[in-house]
mmCIF file of C-alpha atoms in Angstrom:
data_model
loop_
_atom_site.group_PDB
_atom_site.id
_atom_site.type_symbol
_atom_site.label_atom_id
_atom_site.label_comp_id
_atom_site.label_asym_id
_atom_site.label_seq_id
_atom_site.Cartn_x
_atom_site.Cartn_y
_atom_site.Cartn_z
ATOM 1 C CA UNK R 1 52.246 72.892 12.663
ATOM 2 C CA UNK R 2 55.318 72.797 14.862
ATOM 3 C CA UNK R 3 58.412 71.810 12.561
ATOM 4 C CA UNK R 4 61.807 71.730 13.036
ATOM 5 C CA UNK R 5 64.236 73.097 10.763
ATOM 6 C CA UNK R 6 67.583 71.502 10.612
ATOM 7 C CA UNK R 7 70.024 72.912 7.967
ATOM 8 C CA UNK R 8 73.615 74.340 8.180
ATOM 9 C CA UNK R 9 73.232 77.637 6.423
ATOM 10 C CA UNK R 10 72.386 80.494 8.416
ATOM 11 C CA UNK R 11 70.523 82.205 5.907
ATOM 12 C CA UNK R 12 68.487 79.716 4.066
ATOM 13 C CA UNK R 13 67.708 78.474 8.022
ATOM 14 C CA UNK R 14 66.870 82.398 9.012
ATOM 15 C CA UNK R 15 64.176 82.376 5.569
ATOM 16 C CA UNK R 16 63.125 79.247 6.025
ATOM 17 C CA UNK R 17 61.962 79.942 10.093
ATOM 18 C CA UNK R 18 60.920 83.506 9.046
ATOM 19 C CA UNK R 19 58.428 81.714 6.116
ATOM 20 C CA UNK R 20 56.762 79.273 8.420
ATOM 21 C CA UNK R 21 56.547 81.316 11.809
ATOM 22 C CA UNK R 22 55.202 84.066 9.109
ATOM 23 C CA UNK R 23 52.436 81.257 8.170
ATOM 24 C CA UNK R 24 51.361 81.304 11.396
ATOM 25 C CA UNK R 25 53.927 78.128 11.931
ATOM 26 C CA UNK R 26 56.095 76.997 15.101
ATOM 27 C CA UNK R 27 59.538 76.537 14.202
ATOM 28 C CA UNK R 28 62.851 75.196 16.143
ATOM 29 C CA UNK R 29 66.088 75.647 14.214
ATOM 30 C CA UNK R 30 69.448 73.200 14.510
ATOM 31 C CA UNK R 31 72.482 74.298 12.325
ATOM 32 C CA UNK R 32 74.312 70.705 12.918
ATOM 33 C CA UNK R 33 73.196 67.218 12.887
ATOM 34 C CA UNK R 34 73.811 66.586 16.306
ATOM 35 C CA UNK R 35 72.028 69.692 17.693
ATOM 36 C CA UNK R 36 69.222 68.234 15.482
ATOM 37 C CA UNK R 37 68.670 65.150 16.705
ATOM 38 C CA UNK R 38 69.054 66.057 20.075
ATOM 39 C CA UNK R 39 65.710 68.362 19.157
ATOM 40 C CA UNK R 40 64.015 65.739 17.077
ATOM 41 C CA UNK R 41 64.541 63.309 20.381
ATOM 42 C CA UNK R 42 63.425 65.570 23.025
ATOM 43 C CA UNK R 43 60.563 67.308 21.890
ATOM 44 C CA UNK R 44 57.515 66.572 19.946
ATOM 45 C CA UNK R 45 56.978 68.582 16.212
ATOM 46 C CA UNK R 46 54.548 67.802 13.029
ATOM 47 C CA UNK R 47 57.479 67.317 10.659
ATOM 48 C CA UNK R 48 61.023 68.214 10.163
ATOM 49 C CA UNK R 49 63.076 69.865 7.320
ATOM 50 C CA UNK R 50 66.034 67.957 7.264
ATOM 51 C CA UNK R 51 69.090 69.108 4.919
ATOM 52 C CA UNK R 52 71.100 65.963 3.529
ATOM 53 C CA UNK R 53 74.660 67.948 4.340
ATOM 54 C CA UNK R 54 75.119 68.726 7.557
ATOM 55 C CA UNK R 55 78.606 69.281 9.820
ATOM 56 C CA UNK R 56 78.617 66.600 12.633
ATOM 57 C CA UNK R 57 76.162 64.026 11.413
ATOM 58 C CA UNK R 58 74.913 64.162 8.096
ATOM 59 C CA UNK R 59 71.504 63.669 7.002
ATOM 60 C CA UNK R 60 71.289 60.628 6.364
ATOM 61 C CA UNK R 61 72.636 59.344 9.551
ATOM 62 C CA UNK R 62 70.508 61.576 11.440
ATOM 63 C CA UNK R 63 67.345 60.010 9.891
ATOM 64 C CA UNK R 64 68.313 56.358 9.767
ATOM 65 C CA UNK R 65 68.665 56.895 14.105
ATOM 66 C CA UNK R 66 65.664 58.448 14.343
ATOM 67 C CA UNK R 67 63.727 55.473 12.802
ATOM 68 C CA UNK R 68 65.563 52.427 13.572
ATOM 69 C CA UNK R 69 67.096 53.838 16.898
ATOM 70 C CA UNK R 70 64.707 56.184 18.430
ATOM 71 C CA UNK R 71 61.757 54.795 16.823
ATOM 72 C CA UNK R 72 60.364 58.399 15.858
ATOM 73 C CA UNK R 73 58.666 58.645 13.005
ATOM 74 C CA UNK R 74 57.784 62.785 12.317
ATOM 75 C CA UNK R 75 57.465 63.256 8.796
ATOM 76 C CA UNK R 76 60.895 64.174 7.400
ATOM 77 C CA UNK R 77 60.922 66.229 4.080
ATOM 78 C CA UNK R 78 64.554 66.532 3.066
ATOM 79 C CA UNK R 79 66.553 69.371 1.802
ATOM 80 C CA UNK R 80 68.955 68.116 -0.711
ATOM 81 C CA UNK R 81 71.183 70.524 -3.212
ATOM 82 C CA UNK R 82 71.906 66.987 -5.151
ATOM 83 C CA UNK R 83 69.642 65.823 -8.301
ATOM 84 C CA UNK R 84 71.179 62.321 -8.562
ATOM 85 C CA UNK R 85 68.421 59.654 -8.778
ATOM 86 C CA UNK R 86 70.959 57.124 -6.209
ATOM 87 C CA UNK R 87 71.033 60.757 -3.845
ATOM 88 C CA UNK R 88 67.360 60.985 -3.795
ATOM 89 C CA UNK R 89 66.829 57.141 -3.015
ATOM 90 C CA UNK R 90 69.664 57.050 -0.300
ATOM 91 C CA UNK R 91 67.582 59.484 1.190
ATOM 92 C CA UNK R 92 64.528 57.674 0.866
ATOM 93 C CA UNK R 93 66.071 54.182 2.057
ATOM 94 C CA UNK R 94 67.404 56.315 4.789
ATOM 95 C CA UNK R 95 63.730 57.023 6.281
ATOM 96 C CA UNK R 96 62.428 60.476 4.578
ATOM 97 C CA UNK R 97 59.019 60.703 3.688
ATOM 98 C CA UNK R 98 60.011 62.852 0.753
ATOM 99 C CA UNK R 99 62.569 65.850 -0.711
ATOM 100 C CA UNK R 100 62.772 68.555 -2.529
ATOM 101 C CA UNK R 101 66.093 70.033 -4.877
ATOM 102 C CA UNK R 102 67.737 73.267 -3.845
ATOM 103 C CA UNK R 103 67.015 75.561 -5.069
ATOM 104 C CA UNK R 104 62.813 75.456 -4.136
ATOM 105 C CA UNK R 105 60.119 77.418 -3.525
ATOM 106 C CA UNK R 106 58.917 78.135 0.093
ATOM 107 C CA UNK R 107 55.455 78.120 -0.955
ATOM 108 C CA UNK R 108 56.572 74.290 -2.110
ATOM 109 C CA UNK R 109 58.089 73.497 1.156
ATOM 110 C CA UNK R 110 54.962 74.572 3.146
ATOM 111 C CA UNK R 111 52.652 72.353 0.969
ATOM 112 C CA UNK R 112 54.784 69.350 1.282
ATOM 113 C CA UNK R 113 55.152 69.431 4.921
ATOM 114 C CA UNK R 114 51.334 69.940 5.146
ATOM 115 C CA UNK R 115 50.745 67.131 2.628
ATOM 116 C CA UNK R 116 52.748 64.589 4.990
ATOM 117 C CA UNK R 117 51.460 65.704 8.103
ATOM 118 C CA UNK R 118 48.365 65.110 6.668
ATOM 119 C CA UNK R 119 48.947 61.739 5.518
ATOM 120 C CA UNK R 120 50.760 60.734 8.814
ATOM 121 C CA UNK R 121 47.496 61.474 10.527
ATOM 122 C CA UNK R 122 45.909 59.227 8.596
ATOM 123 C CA UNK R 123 43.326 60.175 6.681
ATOM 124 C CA UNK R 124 42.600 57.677 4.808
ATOM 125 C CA UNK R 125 39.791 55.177 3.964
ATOM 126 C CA UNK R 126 38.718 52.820 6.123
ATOM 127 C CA UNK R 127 38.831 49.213 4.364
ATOM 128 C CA UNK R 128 41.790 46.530 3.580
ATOM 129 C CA UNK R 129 43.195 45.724 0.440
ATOM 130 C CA UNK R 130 44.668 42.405 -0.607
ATOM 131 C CA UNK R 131 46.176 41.331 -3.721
ATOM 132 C CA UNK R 132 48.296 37.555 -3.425
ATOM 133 C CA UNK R 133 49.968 37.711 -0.045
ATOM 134 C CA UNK R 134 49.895 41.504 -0.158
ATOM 135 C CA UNK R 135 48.134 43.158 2.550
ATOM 136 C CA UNK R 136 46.981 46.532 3.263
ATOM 137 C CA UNK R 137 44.808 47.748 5.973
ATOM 138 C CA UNK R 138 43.648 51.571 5.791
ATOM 139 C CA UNK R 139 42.085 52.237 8.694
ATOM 140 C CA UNK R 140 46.057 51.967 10.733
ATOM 141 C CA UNK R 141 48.289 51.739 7.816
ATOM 142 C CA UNK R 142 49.314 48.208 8.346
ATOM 143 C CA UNK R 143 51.019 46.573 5.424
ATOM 144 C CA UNK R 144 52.154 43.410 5.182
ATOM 145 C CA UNK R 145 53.363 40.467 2.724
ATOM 146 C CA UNK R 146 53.907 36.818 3.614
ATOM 147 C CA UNK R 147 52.505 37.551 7.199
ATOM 148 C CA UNK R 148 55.911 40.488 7.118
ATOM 149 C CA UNK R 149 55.177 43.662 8.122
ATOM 150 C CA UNK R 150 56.547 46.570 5.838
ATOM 151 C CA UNK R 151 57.500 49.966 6.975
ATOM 152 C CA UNK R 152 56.997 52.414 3.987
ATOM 153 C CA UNK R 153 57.075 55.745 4.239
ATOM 154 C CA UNK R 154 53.674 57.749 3.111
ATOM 155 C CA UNK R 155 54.534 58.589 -0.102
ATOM 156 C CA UNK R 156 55.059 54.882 -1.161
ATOM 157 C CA UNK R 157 52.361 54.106 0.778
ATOM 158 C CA UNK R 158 49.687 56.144 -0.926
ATOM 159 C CA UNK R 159 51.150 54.618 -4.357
ATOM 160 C CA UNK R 160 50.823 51.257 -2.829
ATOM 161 C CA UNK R 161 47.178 51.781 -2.231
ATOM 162 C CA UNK R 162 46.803 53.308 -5.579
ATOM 163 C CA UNK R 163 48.165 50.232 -7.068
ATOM 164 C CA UNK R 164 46.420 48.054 -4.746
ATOM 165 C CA UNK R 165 42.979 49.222 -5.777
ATOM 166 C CA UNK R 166 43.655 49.554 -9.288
ATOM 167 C CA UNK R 167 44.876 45.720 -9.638
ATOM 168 C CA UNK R 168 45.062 44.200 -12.235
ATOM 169 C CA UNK R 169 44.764 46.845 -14.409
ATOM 170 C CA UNK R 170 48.364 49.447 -15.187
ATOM 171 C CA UNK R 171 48.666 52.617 -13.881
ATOM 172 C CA UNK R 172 49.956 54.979 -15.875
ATOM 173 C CA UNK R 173 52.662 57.449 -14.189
ATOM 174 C CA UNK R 174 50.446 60.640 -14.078
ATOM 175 C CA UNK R 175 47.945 58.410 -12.429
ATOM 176 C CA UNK R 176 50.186 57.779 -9.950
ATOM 177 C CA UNK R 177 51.613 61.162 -9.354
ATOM 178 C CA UNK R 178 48.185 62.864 -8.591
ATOM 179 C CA UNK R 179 47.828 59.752 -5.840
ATOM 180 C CA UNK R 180 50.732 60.733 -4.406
ATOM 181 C CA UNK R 181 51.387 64.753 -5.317
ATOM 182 C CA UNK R 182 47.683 65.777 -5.817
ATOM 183 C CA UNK R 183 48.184 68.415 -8.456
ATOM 184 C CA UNK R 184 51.588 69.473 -7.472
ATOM 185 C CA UNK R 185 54.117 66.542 -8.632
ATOM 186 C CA UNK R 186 57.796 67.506 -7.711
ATOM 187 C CA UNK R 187 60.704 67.116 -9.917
ATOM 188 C CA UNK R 188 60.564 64.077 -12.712
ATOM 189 C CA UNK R 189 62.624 61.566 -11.278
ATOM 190 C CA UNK R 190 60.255 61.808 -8.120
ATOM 191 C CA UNK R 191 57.817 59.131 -8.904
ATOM 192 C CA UNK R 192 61.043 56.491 -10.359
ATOM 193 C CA UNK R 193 62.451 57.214 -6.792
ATOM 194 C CA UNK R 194 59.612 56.160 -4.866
ATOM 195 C CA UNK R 195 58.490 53.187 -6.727
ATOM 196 C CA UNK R 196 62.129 52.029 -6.294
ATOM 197 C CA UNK R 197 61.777 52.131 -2.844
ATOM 198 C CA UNK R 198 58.316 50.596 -2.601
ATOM 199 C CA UNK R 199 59.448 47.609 -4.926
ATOM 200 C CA UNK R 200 62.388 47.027 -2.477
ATOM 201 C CA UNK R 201 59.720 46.704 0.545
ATOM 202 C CA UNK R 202 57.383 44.672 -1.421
ATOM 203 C CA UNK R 203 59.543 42.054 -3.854
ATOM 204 C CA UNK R 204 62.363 40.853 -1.744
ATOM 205 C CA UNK R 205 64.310 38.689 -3.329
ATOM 206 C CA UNK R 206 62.972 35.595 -1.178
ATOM 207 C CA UNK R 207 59.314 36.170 -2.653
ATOM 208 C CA UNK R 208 57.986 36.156 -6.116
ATOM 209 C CA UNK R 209 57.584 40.150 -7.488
ATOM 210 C CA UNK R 210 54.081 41.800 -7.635
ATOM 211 C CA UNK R 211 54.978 45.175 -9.385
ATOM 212 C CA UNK R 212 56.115 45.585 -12.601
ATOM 213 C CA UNK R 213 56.888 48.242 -14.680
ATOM 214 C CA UNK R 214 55.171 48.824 -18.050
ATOM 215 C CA UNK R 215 57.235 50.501 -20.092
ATOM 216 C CA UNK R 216 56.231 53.725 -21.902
ATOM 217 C CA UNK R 217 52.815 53.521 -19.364
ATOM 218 C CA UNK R 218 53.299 53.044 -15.919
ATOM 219 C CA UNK R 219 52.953 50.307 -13.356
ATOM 220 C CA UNK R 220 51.003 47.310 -12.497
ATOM 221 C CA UNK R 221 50.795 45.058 -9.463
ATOM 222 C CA UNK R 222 49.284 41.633 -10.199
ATOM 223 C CA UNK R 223 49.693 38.198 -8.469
ATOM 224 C CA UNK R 224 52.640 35.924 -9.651
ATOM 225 C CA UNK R 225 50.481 34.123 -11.663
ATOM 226 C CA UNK R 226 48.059 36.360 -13.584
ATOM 227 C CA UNK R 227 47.820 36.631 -16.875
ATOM 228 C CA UNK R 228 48.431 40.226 -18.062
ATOM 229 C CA UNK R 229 48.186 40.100 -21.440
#
């Protein structure tokens, strides 16, 4: 993989390179926002390490313009030293695939960024979902509702499709974590983050909601009118 590693502290950057290259890896490294996105722009990698804080444009930021401005969309795992559950959806909102909480493993790191580069290559089945107006077509990871195309990221995506095929019947959380995870699930407020960001894309508030949580279980997505009892 050819990654690019954009985080403001010399050292953590330094281990971080050293880990991948070691891993027979290609990495760039940017120690500001701005340097980072200038690399993100003008070269092509597998999937960046982006660090929420970051002098001259902070993480956020940076991601937002690569999606809606630049229209690049590598596989950003994010580097965050926060563990608020409104930190770790800001992020997600923002346009990263997924994060993981200072301090982590490096082992960790390299399996996450291999898990989204995987899923951004798309390997996945080839058949289309549909439950209501809800749309999902595997074979190019077009997903739509109400003839509106959604842009998730592939984490919520691979829930999405985990819901989609289970439908009607709940999934419960752990379910749902090895769909997304496999056998490594990050931290616990992981799965709440996601969801929250896949029920934003799928229930707006113009439509009627498909997903619904089942307390003490896990989650559901029906049709409006289905009777769940």
């Amino acid at each position: 993989m050819r990654i690019l590693v954009i985080e403001d502290t010399p050292d953590m950057s330094a281990n971080l390179v050293d880990y991948l290259e070691a891993r027979g890896h290609v990495a760039d490294a940017a120690l500001d926002g701005v340097t980072g996105l200038h690399l993100a722009v003008v070269n092509r990698y597998d999937a960046i390490l982006l660090d929420l804080m970051l002098p001259g444009m902070d993480g956020l930021t940076l991601c937002r313009r690569l999606r809606e401005e630049e229209r690049i969309h590598t596989p950003v795992l994010m580097l965050t030293a926060r563990d608020a559950l409104d930190d770790k959806i800001a992020g997600l909102e923002a346009g990263a695939d997924d994060y993981v909480v200072k301090p982590f493993a490096l082992r960790e790191v390299e399996a996450r960024l291999k898990a989204l580069v995987r899923r951004a290559q798309g390997q996945v089945s080839r058949d289309s979902l549909r439950v209501h107006d809800l749309t999902f077509d595997t074979s190019t990871w077009t997903i739509r509702r109400a003839d509106r195309v959604l842009d998730l990221p592939p984490i919520a995506a691979r829930l999405l499709e985990a819901l989609m095929r289970a439908s009607p019947r709940v999934v419960a959380r752990n379910e749902l974590e090895h769909a997304a995870w496999g056998d490594s699930p990050p931290d616990s407020d992981a799965l709440r983050a996601h969801m929250h960001v896949l029920r934003t894309a799928v229930d707006t508030p113009d439509l009627p909601p498909l997903l619904r949580t089942v307390r003490g279980i896990g989650y559901q997505l029906v049709a409006p009118d289905a009777d769940t009892q």
